[in-house]
Short mmCIF file of C-alpha atoms in Angstrom, two decimals:
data_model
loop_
_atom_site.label_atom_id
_atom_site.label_comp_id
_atom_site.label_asym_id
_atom_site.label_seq_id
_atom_site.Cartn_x
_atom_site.Cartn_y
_atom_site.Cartn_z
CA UNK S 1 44.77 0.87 12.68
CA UNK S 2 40.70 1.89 11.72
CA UNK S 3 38.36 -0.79 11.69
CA UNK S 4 34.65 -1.33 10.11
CA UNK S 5 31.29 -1.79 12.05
CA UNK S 6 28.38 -2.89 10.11
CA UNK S 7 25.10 -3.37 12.45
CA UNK S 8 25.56 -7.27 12.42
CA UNK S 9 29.13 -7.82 12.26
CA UNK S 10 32.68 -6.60 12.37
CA UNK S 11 35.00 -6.55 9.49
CA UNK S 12 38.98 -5.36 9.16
CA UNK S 13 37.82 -2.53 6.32
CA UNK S 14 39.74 0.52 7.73
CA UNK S 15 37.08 2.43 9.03
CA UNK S 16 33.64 2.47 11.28
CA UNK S 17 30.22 1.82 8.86
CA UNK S 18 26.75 2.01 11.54
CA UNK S 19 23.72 2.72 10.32
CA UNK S 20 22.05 6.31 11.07
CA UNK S 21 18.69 6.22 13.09
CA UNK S 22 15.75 7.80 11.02
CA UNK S 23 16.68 7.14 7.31
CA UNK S 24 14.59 5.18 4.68
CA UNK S 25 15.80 3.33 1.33
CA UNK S 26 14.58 4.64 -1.63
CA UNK S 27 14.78 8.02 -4.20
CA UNK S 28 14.39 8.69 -7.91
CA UNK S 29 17.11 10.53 -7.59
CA UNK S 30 20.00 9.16 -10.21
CA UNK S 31 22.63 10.22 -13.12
CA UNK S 32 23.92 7.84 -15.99
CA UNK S 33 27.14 8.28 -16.53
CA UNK S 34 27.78 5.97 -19.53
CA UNK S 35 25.71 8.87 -21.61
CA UNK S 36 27.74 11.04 -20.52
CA UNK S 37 26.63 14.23 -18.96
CA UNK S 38 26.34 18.05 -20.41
CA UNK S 39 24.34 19.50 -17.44
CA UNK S 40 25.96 18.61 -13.78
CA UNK S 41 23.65 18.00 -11.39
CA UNK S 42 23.31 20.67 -8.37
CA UNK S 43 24.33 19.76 -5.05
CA UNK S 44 24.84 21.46 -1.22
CA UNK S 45 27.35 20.56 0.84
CA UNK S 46 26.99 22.19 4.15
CA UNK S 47 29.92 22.34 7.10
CA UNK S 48 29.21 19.43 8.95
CA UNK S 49 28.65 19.95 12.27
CA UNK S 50 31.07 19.72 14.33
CA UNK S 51 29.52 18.49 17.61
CA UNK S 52 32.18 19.13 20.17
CA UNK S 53 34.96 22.05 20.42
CA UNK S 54 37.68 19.54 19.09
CA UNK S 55 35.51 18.45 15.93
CA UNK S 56 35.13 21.70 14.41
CA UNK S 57 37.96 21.87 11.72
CA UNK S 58 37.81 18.55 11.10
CA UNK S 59 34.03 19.49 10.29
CA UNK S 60 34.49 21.91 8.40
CA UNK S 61 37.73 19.82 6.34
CA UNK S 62 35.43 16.79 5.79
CA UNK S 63 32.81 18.90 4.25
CA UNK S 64 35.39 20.57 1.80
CA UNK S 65 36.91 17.15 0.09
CA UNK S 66 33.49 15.70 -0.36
CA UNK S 67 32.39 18.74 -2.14
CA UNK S 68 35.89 18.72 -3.51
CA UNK S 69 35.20 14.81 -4.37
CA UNK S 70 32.00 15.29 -6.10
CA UNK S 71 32.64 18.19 -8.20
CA UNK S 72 36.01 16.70 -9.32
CA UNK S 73 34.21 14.44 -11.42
CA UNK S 74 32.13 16.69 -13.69
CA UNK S 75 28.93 15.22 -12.92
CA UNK S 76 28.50 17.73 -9.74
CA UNK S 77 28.04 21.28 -9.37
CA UNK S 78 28.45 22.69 -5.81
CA UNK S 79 26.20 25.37 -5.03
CA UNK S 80 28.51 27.87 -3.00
CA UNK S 81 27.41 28.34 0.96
CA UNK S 82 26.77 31.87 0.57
CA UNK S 83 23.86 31.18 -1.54
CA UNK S 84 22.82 28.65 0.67
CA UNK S 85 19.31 29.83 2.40
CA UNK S 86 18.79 27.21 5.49
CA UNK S 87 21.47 27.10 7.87
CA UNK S 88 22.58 23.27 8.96
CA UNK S 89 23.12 23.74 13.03
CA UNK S 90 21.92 20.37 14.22
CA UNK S 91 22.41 17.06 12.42
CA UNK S 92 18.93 15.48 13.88
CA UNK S 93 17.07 18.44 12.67
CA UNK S 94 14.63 18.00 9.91
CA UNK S 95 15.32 19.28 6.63
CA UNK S 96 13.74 22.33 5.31
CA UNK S 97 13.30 20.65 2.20
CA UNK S 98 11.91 24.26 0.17
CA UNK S 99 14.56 26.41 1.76
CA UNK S 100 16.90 24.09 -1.06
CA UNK S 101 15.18 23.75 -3.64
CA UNK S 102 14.87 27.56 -3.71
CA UNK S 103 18.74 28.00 -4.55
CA UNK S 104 17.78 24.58 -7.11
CA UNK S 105 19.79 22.00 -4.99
CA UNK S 106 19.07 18.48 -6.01
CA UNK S 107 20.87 16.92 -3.95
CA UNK S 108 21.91 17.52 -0.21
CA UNK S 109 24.74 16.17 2.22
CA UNK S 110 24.75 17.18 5.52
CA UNK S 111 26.74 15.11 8.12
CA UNK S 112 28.52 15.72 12.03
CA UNK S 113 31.69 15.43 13.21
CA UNK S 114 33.07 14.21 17.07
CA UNK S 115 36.21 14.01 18.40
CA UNK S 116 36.29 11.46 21.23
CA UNK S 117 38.74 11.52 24.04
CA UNK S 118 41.08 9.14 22.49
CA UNK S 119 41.58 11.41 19.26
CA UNK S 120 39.25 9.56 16.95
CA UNK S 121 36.74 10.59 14.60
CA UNK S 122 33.59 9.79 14.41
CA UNK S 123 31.23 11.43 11.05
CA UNK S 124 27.95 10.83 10.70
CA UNK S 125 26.67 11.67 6.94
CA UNK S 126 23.05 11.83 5.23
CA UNK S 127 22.41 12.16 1.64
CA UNK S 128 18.58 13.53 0.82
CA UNK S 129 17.16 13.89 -2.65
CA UNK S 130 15.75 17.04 -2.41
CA UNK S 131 13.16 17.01 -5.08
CA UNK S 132 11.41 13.61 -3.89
CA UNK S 133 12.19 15.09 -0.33
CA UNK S 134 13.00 11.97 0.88
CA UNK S 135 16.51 10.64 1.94
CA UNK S 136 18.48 8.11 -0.48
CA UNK S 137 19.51 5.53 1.41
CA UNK S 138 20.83 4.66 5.04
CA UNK S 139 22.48 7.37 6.82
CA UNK S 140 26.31 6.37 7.75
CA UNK S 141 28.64 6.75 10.47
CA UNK S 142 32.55 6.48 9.91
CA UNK S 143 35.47 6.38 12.09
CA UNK S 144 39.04 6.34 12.54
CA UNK S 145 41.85 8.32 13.53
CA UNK S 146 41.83 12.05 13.20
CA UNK S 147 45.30 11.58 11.36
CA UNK S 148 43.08 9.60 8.59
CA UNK S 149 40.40 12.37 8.42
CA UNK S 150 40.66 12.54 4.32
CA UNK S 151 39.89 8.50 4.20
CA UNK S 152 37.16 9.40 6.00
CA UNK S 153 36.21 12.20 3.58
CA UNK S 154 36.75 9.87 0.92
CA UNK S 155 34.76 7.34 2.11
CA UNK S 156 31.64 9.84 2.67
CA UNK S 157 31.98 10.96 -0.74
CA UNK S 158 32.42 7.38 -2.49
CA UNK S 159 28.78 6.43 -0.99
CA UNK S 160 27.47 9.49 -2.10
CA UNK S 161 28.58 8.93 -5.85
CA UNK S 162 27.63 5.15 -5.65
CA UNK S 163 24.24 5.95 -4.73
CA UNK S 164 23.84 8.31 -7.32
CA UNK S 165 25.72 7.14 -10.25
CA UNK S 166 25.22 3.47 -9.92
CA UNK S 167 28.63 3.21 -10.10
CA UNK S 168 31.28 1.90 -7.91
CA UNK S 169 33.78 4.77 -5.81
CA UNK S 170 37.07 5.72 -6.51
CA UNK S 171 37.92 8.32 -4.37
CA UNK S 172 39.18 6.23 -1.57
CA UNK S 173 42.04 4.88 -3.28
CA UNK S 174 45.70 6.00 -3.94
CA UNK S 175 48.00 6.10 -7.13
CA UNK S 176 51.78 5.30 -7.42
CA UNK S 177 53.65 7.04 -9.82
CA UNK S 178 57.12 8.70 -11.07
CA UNK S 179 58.29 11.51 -9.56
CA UNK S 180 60.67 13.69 -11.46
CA UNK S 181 63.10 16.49 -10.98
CA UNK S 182 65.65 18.10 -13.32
CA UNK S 183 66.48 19.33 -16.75
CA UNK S 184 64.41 17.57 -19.64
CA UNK S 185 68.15 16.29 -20.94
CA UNK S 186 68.92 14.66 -17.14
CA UNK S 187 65.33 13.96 -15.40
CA UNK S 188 65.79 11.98 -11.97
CA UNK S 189 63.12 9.83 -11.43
CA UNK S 190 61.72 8.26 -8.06
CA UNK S 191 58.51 6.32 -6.88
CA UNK S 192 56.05 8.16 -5.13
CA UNK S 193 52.60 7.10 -3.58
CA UNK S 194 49.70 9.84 -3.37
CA UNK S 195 46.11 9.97 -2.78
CA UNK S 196 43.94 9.75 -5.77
CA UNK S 197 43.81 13.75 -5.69
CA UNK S 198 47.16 14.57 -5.29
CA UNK S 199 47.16 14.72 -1.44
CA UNK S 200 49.70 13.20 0.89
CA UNK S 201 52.73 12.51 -1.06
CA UNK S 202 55.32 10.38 -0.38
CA UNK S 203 58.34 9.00 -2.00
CA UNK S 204 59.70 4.93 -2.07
CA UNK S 205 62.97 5.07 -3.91
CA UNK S 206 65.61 7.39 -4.37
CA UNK S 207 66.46 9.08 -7.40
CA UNK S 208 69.91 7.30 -7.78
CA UNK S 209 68.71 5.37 -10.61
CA UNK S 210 66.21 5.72 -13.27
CA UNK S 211 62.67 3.93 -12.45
CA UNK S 212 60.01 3.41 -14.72
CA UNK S 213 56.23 2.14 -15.29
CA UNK S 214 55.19 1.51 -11.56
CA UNK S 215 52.21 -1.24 -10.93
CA UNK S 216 50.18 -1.97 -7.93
CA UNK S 217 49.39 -5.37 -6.85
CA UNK S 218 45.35 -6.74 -7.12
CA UNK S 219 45.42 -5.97 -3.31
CA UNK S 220 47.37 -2.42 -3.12
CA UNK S 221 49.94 -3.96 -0.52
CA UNK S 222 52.79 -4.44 -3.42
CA UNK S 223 54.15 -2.43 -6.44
CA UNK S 224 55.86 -4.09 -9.64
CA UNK S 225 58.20 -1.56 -11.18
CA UNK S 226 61.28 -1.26 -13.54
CA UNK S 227 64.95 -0.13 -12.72
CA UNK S 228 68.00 0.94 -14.43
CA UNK S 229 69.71 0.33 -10.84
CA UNK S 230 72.22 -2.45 -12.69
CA UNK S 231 72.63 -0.47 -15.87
CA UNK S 232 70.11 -2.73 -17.58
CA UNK S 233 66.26 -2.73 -16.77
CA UNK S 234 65.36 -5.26 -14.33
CA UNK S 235 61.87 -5.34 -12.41
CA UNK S 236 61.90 -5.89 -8.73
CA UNK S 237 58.64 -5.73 -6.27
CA UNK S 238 58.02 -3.21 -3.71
CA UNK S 239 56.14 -4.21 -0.19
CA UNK S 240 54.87 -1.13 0.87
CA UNK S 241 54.03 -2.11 4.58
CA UNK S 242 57.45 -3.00 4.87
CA UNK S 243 59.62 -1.42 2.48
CA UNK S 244 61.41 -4.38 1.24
CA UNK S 245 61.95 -5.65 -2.68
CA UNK S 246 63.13 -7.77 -4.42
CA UNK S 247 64.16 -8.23 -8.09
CA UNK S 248 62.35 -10.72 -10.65
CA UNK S 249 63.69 -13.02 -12.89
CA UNK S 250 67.20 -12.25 -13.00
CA UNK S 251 68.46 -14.02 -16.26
CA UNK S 252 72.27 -13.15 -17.19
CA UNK S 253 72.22 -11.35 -20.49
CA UNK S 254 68.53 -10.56 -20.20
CA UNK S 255 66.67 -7.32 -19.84
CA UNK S 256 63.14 -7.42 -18.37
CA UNK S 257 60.58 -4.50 -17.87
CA UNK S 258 56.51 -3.59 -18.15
CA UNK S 259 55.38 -5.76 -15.65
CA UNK S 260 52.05 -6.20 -13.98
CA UNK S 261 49.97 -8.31 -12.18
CA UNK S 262 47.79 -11.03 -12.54
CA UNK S 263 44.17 -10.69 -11.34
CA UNK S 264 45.45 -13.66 -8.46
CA UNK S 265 48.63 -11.65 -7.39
CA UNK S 266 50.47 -14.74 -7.34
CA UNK S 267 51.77 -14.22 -11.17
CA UNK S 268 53.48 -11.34 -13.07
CA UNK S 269 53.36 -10.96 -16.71
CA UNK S 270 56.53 -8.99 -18.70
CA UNK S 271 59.07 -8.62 -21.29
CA UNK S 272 61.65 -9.90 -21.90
CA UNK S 273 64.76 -8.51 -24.14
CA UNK S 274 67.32 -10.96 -25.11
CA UNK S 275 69.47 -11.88 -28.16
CA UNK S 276 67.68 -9.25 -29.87
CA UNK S 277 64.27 -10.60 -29.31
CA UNK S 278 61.47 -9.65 -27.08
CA UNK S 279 58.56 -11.49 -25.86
CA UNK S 280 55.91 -12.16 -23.41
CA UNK S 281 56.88 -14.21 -20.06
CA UNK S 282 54.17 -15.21 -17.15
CA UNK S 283 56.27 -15.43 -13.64
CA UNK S 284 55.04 -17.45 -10.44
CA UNK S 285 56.23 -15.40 -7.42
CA UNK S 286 55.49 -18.41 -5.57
CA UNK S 287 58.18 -21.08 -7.17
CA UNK S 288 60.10 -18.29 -9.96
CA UNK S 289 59.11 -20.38 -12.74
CA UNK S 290 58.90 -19.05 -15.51
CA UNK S 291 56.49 -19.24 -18.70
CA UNK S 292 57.19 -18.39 -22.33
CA UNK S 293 53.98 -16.65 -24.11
CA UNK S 294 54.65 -15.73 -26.80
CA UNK S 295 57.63 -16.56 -29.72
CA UNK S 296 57.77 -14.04 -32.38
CA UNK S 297 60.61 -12.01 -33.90
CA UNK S 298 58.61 -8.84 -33.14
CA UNK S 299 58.55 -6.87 -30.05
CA UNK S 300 55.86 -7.84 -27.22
CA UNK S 301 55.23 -5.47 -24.95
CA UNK S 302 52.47 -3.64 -22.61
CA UNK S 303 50.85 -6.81 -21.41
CA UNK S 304 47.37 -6.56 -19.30
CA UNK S 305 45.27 -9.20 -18.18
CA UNK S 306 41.69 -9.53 -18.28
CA UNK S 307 39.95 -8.79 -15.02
CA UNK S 308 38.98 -12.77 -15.01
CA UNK S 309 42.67 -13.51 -15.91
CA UNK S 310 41.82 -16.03 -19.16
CA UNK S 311 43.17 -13.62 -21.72
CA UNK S 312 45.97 -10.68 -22.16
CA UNK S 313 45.82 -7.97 -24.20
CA UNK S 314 49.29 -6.29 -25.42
CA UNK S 315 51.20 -4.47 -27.60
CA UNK S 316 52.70 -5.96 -30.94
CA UNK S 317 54.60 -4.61 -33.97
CA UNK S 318 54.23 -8.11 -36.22
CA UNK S 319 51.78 -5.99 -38.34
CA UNK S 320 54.43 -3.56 -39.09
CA UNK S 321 53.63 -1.01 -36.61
CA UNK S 322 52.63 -1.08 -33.04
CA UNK S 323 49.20 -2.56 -32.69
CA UNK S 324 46.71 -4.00 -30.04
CA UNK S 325 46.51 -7.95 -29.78
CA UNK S 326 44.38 -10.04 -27.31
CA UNK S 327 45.60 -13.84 -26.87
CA UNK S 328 45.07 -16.52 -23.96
CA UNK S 329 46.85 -15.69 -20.85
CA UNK S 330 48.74 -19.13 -21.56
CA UNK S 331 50.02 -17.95 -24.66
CA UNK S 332 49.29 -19.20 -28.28
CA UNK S 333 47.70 -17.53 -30.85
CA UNK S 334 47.05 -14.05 -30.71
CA UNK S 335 44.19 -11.97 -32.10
CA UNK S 336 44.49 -7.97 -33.77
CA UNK S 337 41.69 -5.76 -31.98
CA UNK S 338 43.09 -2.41 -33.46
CA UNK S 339 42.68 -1.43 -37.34
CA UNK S 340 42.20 2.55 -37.01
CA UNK S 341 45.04 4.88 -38.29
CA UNK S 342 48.06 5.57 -36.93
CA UNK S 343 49.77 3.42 -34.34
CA UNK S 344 48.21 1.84 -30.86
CA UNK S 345 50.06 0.95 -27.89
CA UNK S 346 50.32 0.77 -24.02
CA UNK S 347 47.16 -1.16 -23.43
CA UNK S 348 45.22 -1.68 -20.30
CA UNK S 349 42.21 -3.90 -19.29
CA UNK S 350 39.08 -2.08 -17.52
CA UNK S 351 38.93 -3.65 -14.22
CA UNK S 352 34.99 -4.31 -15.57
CA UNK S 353 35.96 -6.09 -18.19
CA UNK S 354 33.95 -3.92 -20.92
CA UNK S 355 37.18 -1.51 -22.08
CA UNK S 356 40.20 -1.32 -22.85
CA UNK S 357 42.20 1.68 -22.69
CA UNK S 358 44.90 2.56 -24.86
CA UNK S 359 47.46 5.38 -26.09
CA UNK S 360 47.59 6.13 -29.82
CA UNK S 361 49.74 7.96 -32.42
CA UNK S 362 48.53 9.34 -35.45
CA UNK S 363 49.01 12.39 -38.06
CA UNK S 364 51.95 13.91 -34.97
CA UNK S 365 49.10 14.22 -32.26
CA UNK S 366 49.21 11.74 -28.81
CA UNK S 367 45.65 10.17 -28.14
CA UNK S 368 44.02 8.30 -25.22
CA UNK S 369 41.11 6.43 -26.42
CA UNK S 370 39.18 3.39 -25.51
CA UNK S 371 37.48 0.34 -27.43
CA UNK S 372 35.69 -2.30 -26.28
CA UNK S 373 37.39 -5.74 -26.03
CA UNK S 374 36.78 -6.89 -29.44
CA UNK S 375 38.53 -3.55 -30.61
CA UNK S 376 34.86 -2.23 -31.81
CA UNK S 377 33.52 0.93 -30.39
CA UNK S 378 36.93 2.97 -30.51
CA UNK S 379 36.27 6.31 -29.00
CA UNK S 380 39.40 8.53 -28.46
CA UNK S 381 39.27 10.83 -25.52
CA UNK S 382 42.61 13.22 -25.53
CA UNK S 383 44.68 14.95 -27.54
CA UNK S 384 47.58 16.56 -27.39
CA UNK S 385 51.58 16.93 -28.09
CA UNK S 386 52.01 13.76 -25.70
CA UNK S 387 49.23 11.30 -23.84
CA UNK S 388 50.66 8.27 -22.80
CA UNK S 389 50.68 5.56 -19.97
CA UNK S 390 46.19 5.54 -19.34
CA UNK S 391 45.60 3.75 -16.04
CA UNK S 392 41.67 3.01 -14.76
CA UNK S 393 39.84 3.77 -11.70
CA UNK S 394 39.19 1.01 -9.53
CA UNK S 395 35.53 2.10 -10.94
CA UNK S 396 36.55 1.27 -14.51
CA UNK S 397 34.91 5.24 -15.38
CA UNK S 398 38.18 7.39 -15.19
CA UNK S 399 41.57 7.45 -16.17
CA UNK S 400 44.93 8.43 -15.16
CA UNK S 401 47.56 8.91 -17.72
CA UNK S 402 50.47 11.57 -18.53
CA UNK S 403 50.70 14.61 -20.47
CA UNK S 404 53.78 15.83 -21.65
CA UNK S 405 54.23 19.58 -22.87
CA UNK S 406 56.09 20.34 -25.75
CA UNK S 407 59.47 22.59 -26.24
CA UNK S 408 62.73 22.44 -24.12
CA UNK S 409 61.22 23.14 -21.06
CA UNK S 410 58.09 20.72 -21.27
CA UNK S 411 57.28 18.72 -18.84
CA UNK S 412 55.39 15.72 -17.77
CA UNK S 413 52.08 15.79 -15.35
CA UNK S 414 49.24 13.84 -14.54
CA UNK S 415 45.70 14.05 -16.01
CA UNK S 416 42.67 12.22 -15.65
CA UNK S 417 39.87 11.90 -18.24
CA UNK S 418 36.44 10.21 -17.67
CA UNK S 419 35.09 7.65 -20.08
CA UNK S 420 33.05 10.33 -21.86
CA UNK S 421 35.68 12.21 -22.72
CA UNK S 422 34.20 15.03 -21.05
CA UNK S 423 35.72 15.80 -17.93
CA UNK S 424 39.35 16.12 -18.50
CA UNK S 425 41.00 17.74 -15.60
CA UNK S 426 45.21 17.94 -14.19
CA UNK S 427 45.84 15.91 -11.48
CA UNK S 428 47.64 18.37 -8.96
CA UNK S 429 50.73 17.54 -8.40
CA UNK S 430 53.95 19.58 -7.19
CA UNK S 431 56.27 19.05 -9.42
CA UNK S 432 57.04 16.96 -12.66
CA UNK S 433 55.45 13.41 -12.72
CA UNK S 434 54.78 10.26 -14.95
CA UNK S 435 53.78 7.10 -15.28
CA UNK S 436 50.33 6.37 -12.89
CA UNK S 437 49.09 3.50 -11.70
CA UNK S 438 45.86 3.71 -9.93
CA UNK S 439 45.23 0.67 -7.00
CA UNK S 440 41.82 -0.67 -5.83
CA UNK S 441 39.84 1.12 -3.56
CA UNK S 442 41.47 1.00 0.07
CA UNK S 443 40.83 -1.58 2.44
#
């Protein structure tokens, strides 16, 4: 188990945060990403250095998935070491501060690496603005167990964006998903858990039955998802500490399915097929009571809460064809936030509150697009034979969705798209896979 230091007190955060010795606040250095941006900013990455014979391909490791990180996001451009003109042998050592602005570096991370008796890690990590020649912000040291040496990446590179961007990290985080193998005609699908980047897979069901739409809890420790286990879709939740589930709201004659969360994780909202009707249903997994939401002879489907938990946004087809509705997370009357072209579905609330994502169909093309909660400012950001399923950051600036190729032999993968549209990049994955769900940033 890793732990968190801060200077004046200890916290359970799953990893070791000191301060540096020698490093000031401050530095003009910064990027707004809600602009969007045409021209990444340069930045050097160094090896760290490792500072004991055990460290050094950790070192060396670390170094690579921050870069990795940074650039994965479009609003970095590594500068490669070989053009690299000062040589980082000593973490204490001052920077040569012209040697990088030479090779036009504007930003520079250099950081050390220790492997203590015990097997832990310890990095140490400073970020300097090379142009102001000044560092921005404290200097950090990290630890845990050289088993969790990409957290510990992560973690390096998530300050580094925040202090850059503004923004809140992401890369410290993990996604659940569907996993599947076969024939397009006879798919087998299974859950599977990953790093945001597509590192350290690992699967939770079997692919006996057919699983679908995957959700992670407010806290990351459970996962809502869908099964064809009985012949009929039914949702259960996963605890991923312990491997256990359950099923939900078993109702004889009923079928249930797109579930997720409430902000509290003490409710679940979901459909809810029966007699030929389907509507919106709030769960409490503390007593299994359960709600009614909404009564309509349409279908209700894709429900999302707001990140406060007063309202849900969801799918509808009372207007004809699938469109976007907002109502009160207790039900009643429900607002239309959609009126483009072409048909809107699959919505999902920004975790800031300020979008919502959405899939649409129109003129035989798949789109992911976001508006912003009153359904103005519709921007779409993909296109293709098949987008479908978006799920956000814990940041609220990316998004996760799936791709599907076209033809017999297309397949479905993961892609993620920034808010800007312009940074659209495949999630890699081996194999075939579907249905994200991104959690919050780790503990």
């Amino acid at each position: 188990m890793l732990r968190v230091l801060t200077p004046l007190f200890a916290l359970a955060l799953g990893a070791m945060l000191v301060p540096a010795a020698g490093l000031a606040q401050g530095g003009p250095l910064r990027i707004e990403i809600d602009e969007g941006v045409i021209e990444p900013l340069p930045f050097a990455v160094p090896d760290f250095v490792a500072e004991n014979a055990a460290a050094a391909e950790f070192a060396r490791n670390i170094a690579r998935v921050v870069a990795a990180d940074l650039a994965g996001t479009g609003l970095f451009r590594e500068i490669p070491a070989e053009a690299h003109l000062a040589r980082v042998t000593n973490f204490a050592s001052p920077v040569q501060y012209s040697d990088w602005k030479a090779i036009n570096a504007q930003a520079l991370i250099t950081g050390a690496v220790s492997v203590d008796g015990n097997g832990r890690l310890n990095v140490k990590f400073r970020l300097f603005d090379i142009y102001s020649e000044a560092p921005l912000g404290d200097g950090l040291q990290f630890g845990g167990s050289a088993a969790n040496w990409r957290r510990v990446a992560h973690k390096v590179a998530d300050q580094v964006y925040s202090r850059i961007t503004g923004e809140g990290g992401y890369f410290d985080s993990r996604v659940v998903f569907v996993a599947e193998t076969g024939p397009k005609n006879a798919r087998q699908k299974r859950l599977a858990i990953m790093d945001y980047d597509g590192a350290n897979v690992q699967y939770l069901t079997d692919a006996a039955s057919i699983v679908l739409a995957p959700r992670f809890s407010p806290t990351g420790d459970r996962v809502l998802y869908t099964s064809y286990e009985s012949g009929f879709p039914r949702i259960y939740v996963l605890d991923l500490a312990t491997g256990g589930r359950r099923g939900l709201d078993d109702q004889p004659g009923s079928m249930t399915f797109a579930p997720r969360f409430a902000p509290d994780g003490r409710r679940v909202v979901f459909s809810l097929a029966q007699g030929g009707n389907t509507d919106l249903y709030e769960l409490d997994l503390s007593n299994g009571r359960r709600t009614r939401l909404t009564s309509a002879p349409s279908i209700e489907t894709a429900p999302s809460y707001s990140p406060d938990g007063r309202q849900i946004v969801f799918e509808s087809d009372r207007s004809g064809v699938p469109q976007i509705y907002v109502m009160a997370a207790s039900g009643g009357e429900a607002r239309r936030i959609s009126f483009g072209q072409g048909r809107y579905g699959t919505p999902v609330w920004s975790p800031r509150g300020d979008y919502i994502a959405f899939t649409k169909q129109h003129q035989g093309r798949f789109h992911i697009g976001v508006m912003r909660t009153d359904g103005s400012e519709e921007r779409l950001l993909t296109a293709s034979f098949l987008d479908e399923g978006p799920s956000w950051a814990p940041n609220g600036r990316v998004i996760m969705f799936t791709r599907e190729s076209a033809g017999a032999e297309g397949a479905p993968a993961l892609f993620s798209v920034d808010i800007t549209g312009r940074n659209l990049r495949r999630v890699p994955v081996q194999g075939s896979a579907s249905d994200p769900s991104w959690s919050p940033l780790l503990p």
